[in-house]
Coordinates of C-alpha atoms in Angstrom, one line a residue:
M10 CA 77.2 113.6 135.4
K11 CA 80.7 114.4 136.5
R12 CA 83.0 111.6 137.7
R13 CA 84.2 111.5 141.2
G14 CA 87.6 110.0 142.1
S15 CA 89.9 108.0 139.9
P16 CA 88.5 106.0 137.0
W17 CA 90.8 103.2 138.0
T18 CA 89.3 102.7 141.5
G19 CA 88.8 99.0 142.0
L20 CA 91.1 98.0 139.1
G21 CA 93.2 95.8 141.4
A22 CA 90.2 94.0 142.7
I23 CA 88.9 93.3 139.2
V24 CA 92.3 92.0 138.0
L25 CA 92.7 89.6 140.9
K26 CA 89.1 88.3 140.7
E27 CA 89.4 87.7 136.9
L28 CA 92.9 86.2 137.2
A29 CA 91.6 83.8 139.8
D30 CA 88.7 82.9 137.7
H31 CA 90.9 82.3 134.6
L32 CA 93.5 80.2 136.4
T33 CA 90.9 77.9 138.0
S34 CA 88.4 77.7 135.1
V35 CA 87.9 74.4 133.3
R36 CA 88.4 75.8 129.9
M37 CA 91.9 77.2 130.9
R38 CA 92.9 73.8 132.4
L39 CA 91.9 72.0 129.2
L40 CA 93.9 74.5 127.1
E41 CA 96.9 74.2 129.5
G42 CA 96.8 70.4 129.3
L43 CA 96.7 70.6 125.5
I44 CA 99.7 73.0 125.4
L45 CA 101.6 70.9 128.0
L46 CA 101.2 67.8 125.8
T47 CA 102.3 69.8 122.8
A48 CA 105.4 71.1 124.6
I49 CA 106.4 67.6 125.8
G50 CA 105.9 66.0 122.4
T51 CA 107.7 68.7 120.4
V52 CA 110.7 68.9 122.8
F53 CA 111.2 65.1 122.8
A54 CA 111.0 65.0 119.0
A55 CA 113.4 67.9 118.6
T56 CA 116.0 66.6 121.1
Q57 CA 116.2 63.3 119.3
T58 CA 118.0 65.1 116.5
L59 CA 119.8 67.8 118.6
R60 CA 121.5 65.2 120.8
Q61 CA 123.8 64.4 117.9
T62 CA 125.0 68.0 117.5
I63 CA 125.7 69.0 121.1
G64 CA 128.8 71.2 121.2
E65 CA 128.5 72.2 117.6
D66 CA 125.5 74.5 117.8
P67 CA 125.9 77.7 119.9
F68 CA 122.1 78.1 120.1
L69 CA 121.0 74.6 121.0
Y70 CA 117.9 75.7 123.1
L71 CA 116.6 77.9 120.4
K72 CA 116.7 75.0 118.0
I73 CA 114.4 73.1 120.5
L74 CA 111.8 75.7 119.8
T75 CA 112.2 75.9 116.1
S76 CA 113.1 72.3 115.1
A77 CA 110.4 70.1 113.6
Q78 CA 110.4 66.3 113.1
D79 CA 107.7 64.5 111.2
P80 CA 104.9 64.1 111.9
L81 CA 105.1 66.8 114.6
P82 CA 105.6 70.5 113.7
S83 CA 107.9 72.8 115.7
F84 CA 107.0 74.1 119.1
V85 CA 106.8 77.7 117.6
A86 CA 104.4 76.5 115.0
F87 CA 102.2 75.0 117.6
M88 CA 102.3 78.2 119.7
G89 CA 101.2 80.2 116.6
F90 CA 98.1 78.0 116.5
L91 CA 97.3 77.6 120.2
I92 CA 97.9 81.1 121.6
P93 CA 95.1 82.7 119.5
L94 CA 92.7 80.0 120.7
T95 CA 93.7 80.5 124.3
A96 CA 93.4 84.3 124.1
I97 CA 89.9 83.9 122.4
A98 CA 88.8 81.5 125.1
L99 CA 89.8 83.9 127.8
A100 CA 87.9 87.0 126.5
F101 CA 85.1 85.9 124.2
D102 CA 82.5 86.3 127.0
A103 CA 84.3 89.0 129.0
I104 CA 81.5 91.6 128.9
N105 CA 78.5 89.9 127.3
G106 CA 78.9 87.1 129.9
E107 CA 78.3 89.6 132.6
Y108 CA 75.2 90.8 130.8
M109 CA 73.9 87.2 130.5
R110 CA 74.5 86.5 134.2
R111 CA 73.0 90.0 135.1
T112 CA 76.1 90.7 137.2
L113 CA 77.4 93.8 135.4
S114 CA 74.9 96.2 137.0
R115 CA 75.9 94.8 140.5
V116 CA 79.6 95.4 139.8
L117 CA 79.0 99.0 138.5
A118 CA 76.8 99.7 141.5
Q119 CA 80.0 99.5 143.5
P120 CA 82.5 102.4 143.4
I121 CA 84.0 100.9 140.2
Y122 CA 83.9 102.7 136.8
R123 CA 83.5 100.9 133.5
D124 CA 87.1 101.9 132.7
A125 CA 88.4 99.7 135.6
V126 CA 86.1 96.8 134.6
L127 CA 87.3 96.7 131.0
L128 CA 91.0 97.3 131.7
G129 CA 90.9 94.9 134.6
K130 CA 89.5 92.1 132.5
F131 CA 92.1 92.8 129.7
L132 CA 95.0 92.9 132.2
A133 CA 93.8 89.7 133.8
G134 CA 93.8 88.0 130.4
I135 CA 97.3 89.3 129.6
F136 CA 98.6 88.1 133.0
T137 CA 97.1 84.7 132.5
L138 CA 98.7 84.4 129.1
G139 CA 102.0 85.6 130.5
I140 CA 102.0 83.1 133.4
T141 CA 101.1 80.3 131.0
L142 CA 103.9 81.2 128.5
L143 CA 106.5 81.6 131.2
A144 CA 105.6 78.3 132.8
L145 CA 105.7 76.6 129.4
W146 CA 109.1 78.1 128.5
L147 CA 110.5 77.0 131.8
L148 CA 109.1 73.5 131.2
V149 CA 110.7 73.3 127.8
T150 CA 114.0 74.5 129.2
G151 CA 113.9 72.0 132.0
L152 CA 113.1 69.2 129.7
G153 CA 115.9 70.3 127.4
I154 CA 118.4 70.2 130.3
L155 CA 117.2 66.7 131.2
R156 CA 117.4 65.5 127.6
L157 CA 120.6 67.3 126.4
G158 CA 122.6 67.5 129.7
V159 CA 123.8 71.1 129.1
V160 CA 122.5 74.4 130.5
P161 CA 121.3 77.3 128.2
E162 CA 123.7 80.2 127.8
G163 CA 122.6 83.8 128.8
R164 CA 122.1 84.9 125.2
E165 CA 119.7 81.9 124.7
V166 CA 117.8 82.9 127.8
A167 CA 117.5 86.5 126.7
R168 CA 116.2 85.5 123.2
G169 CA 113.8 83.1 124.9
L170 CA 112.4 85.9 127.1
A171 CA 112.1 88.2 124.0
F172 CA 110.2 85.3 122.3
I173 CA 107.8 85.2 125.3
L174 CA 107.2 89.0 125.0
A175 CA 106.5 88.8 121.3
T176 CA 104.1 85.9 121.8
L177 CA 102.4 87.8 124.5
A178 CA 101.9 90.8 122.2
Y179 CA 100.5 88.4 119.5
G180 CA 98.1 86.9 122.0
G181 CA 97.1 90.4 123.1
V182 CA 95.9 91.1 119.6
W183 CA 93.4 88.2 119.7
L184 CA 92.5 88.9 123.4
A185 CA 91.7 92.5 122.5
L186 CA 89.7 91.4 119.4
A187 CA 87.7 88.9 121.4
M188 CA 87.0 91.5 124.1
L189 CA 85.8 94.0 121.4
F190 CA 83.4 91.4 120.0
S191 CA 82.2 90.6 123.6
V192 CA 81.2 94.2 123.9
V193 CA 79.6 94.5 120.4
F194 CA 77.7 91.2 120.5
R195 CA 75.3 90.3 123.3
Q196 CA 75.6 86.5 122.8
P197 CA 78.9 84.9 123.9
A198 CA 78.6 82.2 121.1
T199 CA 78.3 85.0 118.5
S200 CA 81.4 86.8 119.7
A201 CA 83.4 83.6 119.9
M202 CA 82.4 82.6 116.3
A203 CA 83.2 86.1 115.0
T204 CA 86.6 86.2 116.6
I205 CA 87.5 82.7 115.3
A206 CA 86.3 83.7 111.9
V207 CA 88.6 86.7 111.8
W208 CA 91.5 84.5 113.0
L209 CA 90.8 81.9 110.4
F210 CA 90.6 84.6 107.7
F211 CA 94.1 85.9 108.5
A212 CA 95.5 82.4 109.2
V213 CA 94.2 80.7 106.0
F214 CA 92.7 83.1 103.5
W215 CA 94.7 86.4 103.8
E216 CA 97.8 85.1 102.0
I217 CA 95.7 83.8 99.2
L218 CA 93.7 87.0 98.8
A219 CA 96.9 89.1 99.0
G220 CA 98.6 86.9 96.4
L221 CA 95.6 87.3 94.0
F222 CA 95.5 91.1 94.5
F223 CA 99.3 91.3 94.0
N224 CA 99.0 89.3 90.7
I225 CA 96.4 91.7 89.4
I226 CA 98.6 94.7 90.2
S227 CA 101.8 93.2 88.9
A228 CA 100.2 92.1 85.6
T229 CA 99.6 95.8 84.7
A230 CA 102.9 97.1 86.0
T231 CA 105.8 97.7 83.6
G232 CA 109.3 99.0 84.3
G233 CA 112.8 98.0 85.3
P234 CA 114.4 96.7 88.5
E235 CA 113.0 99.7 90.5
T236 CA 109.5 98.6 89.6
E237 CA 110.3 95.0 90.5
L238 CA 111.6 96.2 93.9
A239 CA 108.5 98.3 94.5
L240 CA 106.3 95.4 93.7
A241 CA 108.2 93.1 96.0
N242 CA 107.8 95.7 98.8
F243 CA 104.1 96.0 98.0
R244 CA 103.7 92.3 98.3
L245 CA 105.4 92.3 101.6
F246 CA 103.3 95.2 102.8
L247 CA 100.1 93.3 102.0
S248 CA 101.3 90.2 103.8
R249 CA 102.3 92.3 106.9
L250 CA 98.7 93.6 107.3
S251 CA 98.1 90.2 109.0
P252 CA 99.1 89.8 112.6
N253 CA 100.2 86.3 111.8
T254 CA 102.9 87.6 109.5
L255 CA 104.1 90.1 112.0
Y256 CA 104.4 87.4 114.6
S257 CA 106.1 84.9 112.3
E258 CA 108.7 87.4 111.2
T259 CA 109.3 88.5 114.8
V260 CA 109.8 84.9 116.0
L261 CA 112.0 84.1 112.9
A262 CA 114.5 86.9 113.7
L263 CA 114.5 86.4 117.5
L264 CA 115.0 82.6 117.4
N265 CA 117.4 82.5 114.4
P266 CA 120.4 84.8 115.0
D267 CA 121.6 84.2 111.5
V268 CA 118.6 86.0 110.0
R269 CA 119.8 89.5 108.9
A270 CA 116.9 90.8 106.9
L271 CA 113.1 90.3 106.6
G272 CA 112.6 91.7 103.1
P273 CA 114.3 92.2 99.8
V274 CA 118.0 92.8 100.1
L275 CA 120.1 94.7 97.5
I276 CA 123.6 93.8 96.6
T277 CA 124.8 97.2 97.8
Q278 CA 123.4 96.5 101.2
L279 CA 125.6 93.4 101.5
E280 CA 128.8 95.3 101.1
G281 CA 131.0 94.9 104.2
A282 CA 128.8 92.1 105.6
V283 CA 130.7 89.1 107.0
R284 CA 129.0 85.9 105.8
G285 CA 128.0 83.5 108.6
T286 CA 128.2 86.1 111.3
L287 CA 125.4 85.8 113.9
L288 CA 123.5 88.9 114.9
P289 CA 123.6 90.0 118.6
L290 CA 120.2 90.2 120.3
S291 CA 120.2 94.0 120.2
Q292 CA 120.4 93.9 116.3
S293 CA 117.7 91.3 116.1
L294 CA 115.5 93.5 118.2
L295 CA 116.1 96.4 115.9
L296 CA 115.3 94.2 113.0
V297 CA 111.9 93.2 114.4
W298 CA 111.0 96.4 116.1
P299 CA 108.5 97.5 113.4
Q300 CA 106.7 94.2 113.6
F301 CA 106.6 94.2 117.4
T302 CA 105.3 97.8 117.6
G303 CA 102.8 96.9 114.9
M304 CA 101.3 94.2 117.1
I305 CA 101.3 96.6 120.1
A306 CA 99.6 99.3 118.0
T307 CA 96.9 96.8 116.9
V308 CA 96.3 95.8 120.5
I309 CA 95.8 99.5 121.5
L310 CA 93.5 100.2 118.6
L311 CA 91.3 97.2 119.3
F312 CA 91.2 97.9 123.0
A313 CA 90.3 101.6 122.3
G314 CA 87.4 100.4 120.0
A315 CA 86.2 98.1 122.8
Y316 CA 86.5 101.0 125.3
V317 CA 84.4 103.4 123.2
A318 CA 81.7 100.8 122.5
F319 CA 81.5 99.8 126.1
Q320 CA 81.2 103.4 127.3
R321 CA 78.3 104.1 125.0
Q322 CA 76.3 101.0 126.1
E323 CA 73.4 101.3 128.4
V324 CA 73.6 99.0 131.5
R325 CA 70.3 98.1 133.1
A326 CA 69.7 96.1 136.3

């Protein structure tokens, strides 16, 4: 049967409906409350130390995001843990929930194609994450102004916005994965558990398995410095197969202007480098561009998988 009209007819209506549902849902409010308490706790803990170095550090507001004080980890560490959970909570029942409520056939009975339904739900999840991250960053900045008494500089604001975009791309990976599983599995509980299992695998077990595999490969390798360098790059390649590593390296370079490399550095590459010089934002963005595009590519692949699976499903009233 040939399509009539644009496949994106009704996309705006789907996005607005899903966005309203997300922002008013109980699960989202619980997660927002948890993230809010985390932000307040980490900011107050970080500013306790940073108040003693006001005027000495040119990137004071970036230190608020990355400084940790026992027993609390840094704000960035908390975000690396909470953003995947938030993304999974937004999308684990995106499609199979419609099947369970028997509402998908009613939606598709309207002049709305499946393309618009799937993309609309994904965009609504991304917008929800973006609104939450932006509000959280503004809250952290406002608390920092109250506690430190100085306003952030333009370069700190620019790096903070770049950090939000990187976090949004990282959240998009888990949002797309949860949406893929919501298409594959008919039970929301099954899709939620499958997504959490994949997240735990990369968060906890991937580095262990990559280390074991690297030890097996390196035990049989012989050669000089070139072999050692190749092995180090191979170990880094294994680690970067995880989205967690891509995100942590991106955040490390964006929030620490003194980071000049994210892998093995040769002596010849340090010739002409001025020690202690901070990188401008443009150079930091060039440094993390492969990691950032890697996360975007993962989002596109996962969404394409969900799209193909959803198009092949039979929808009955």
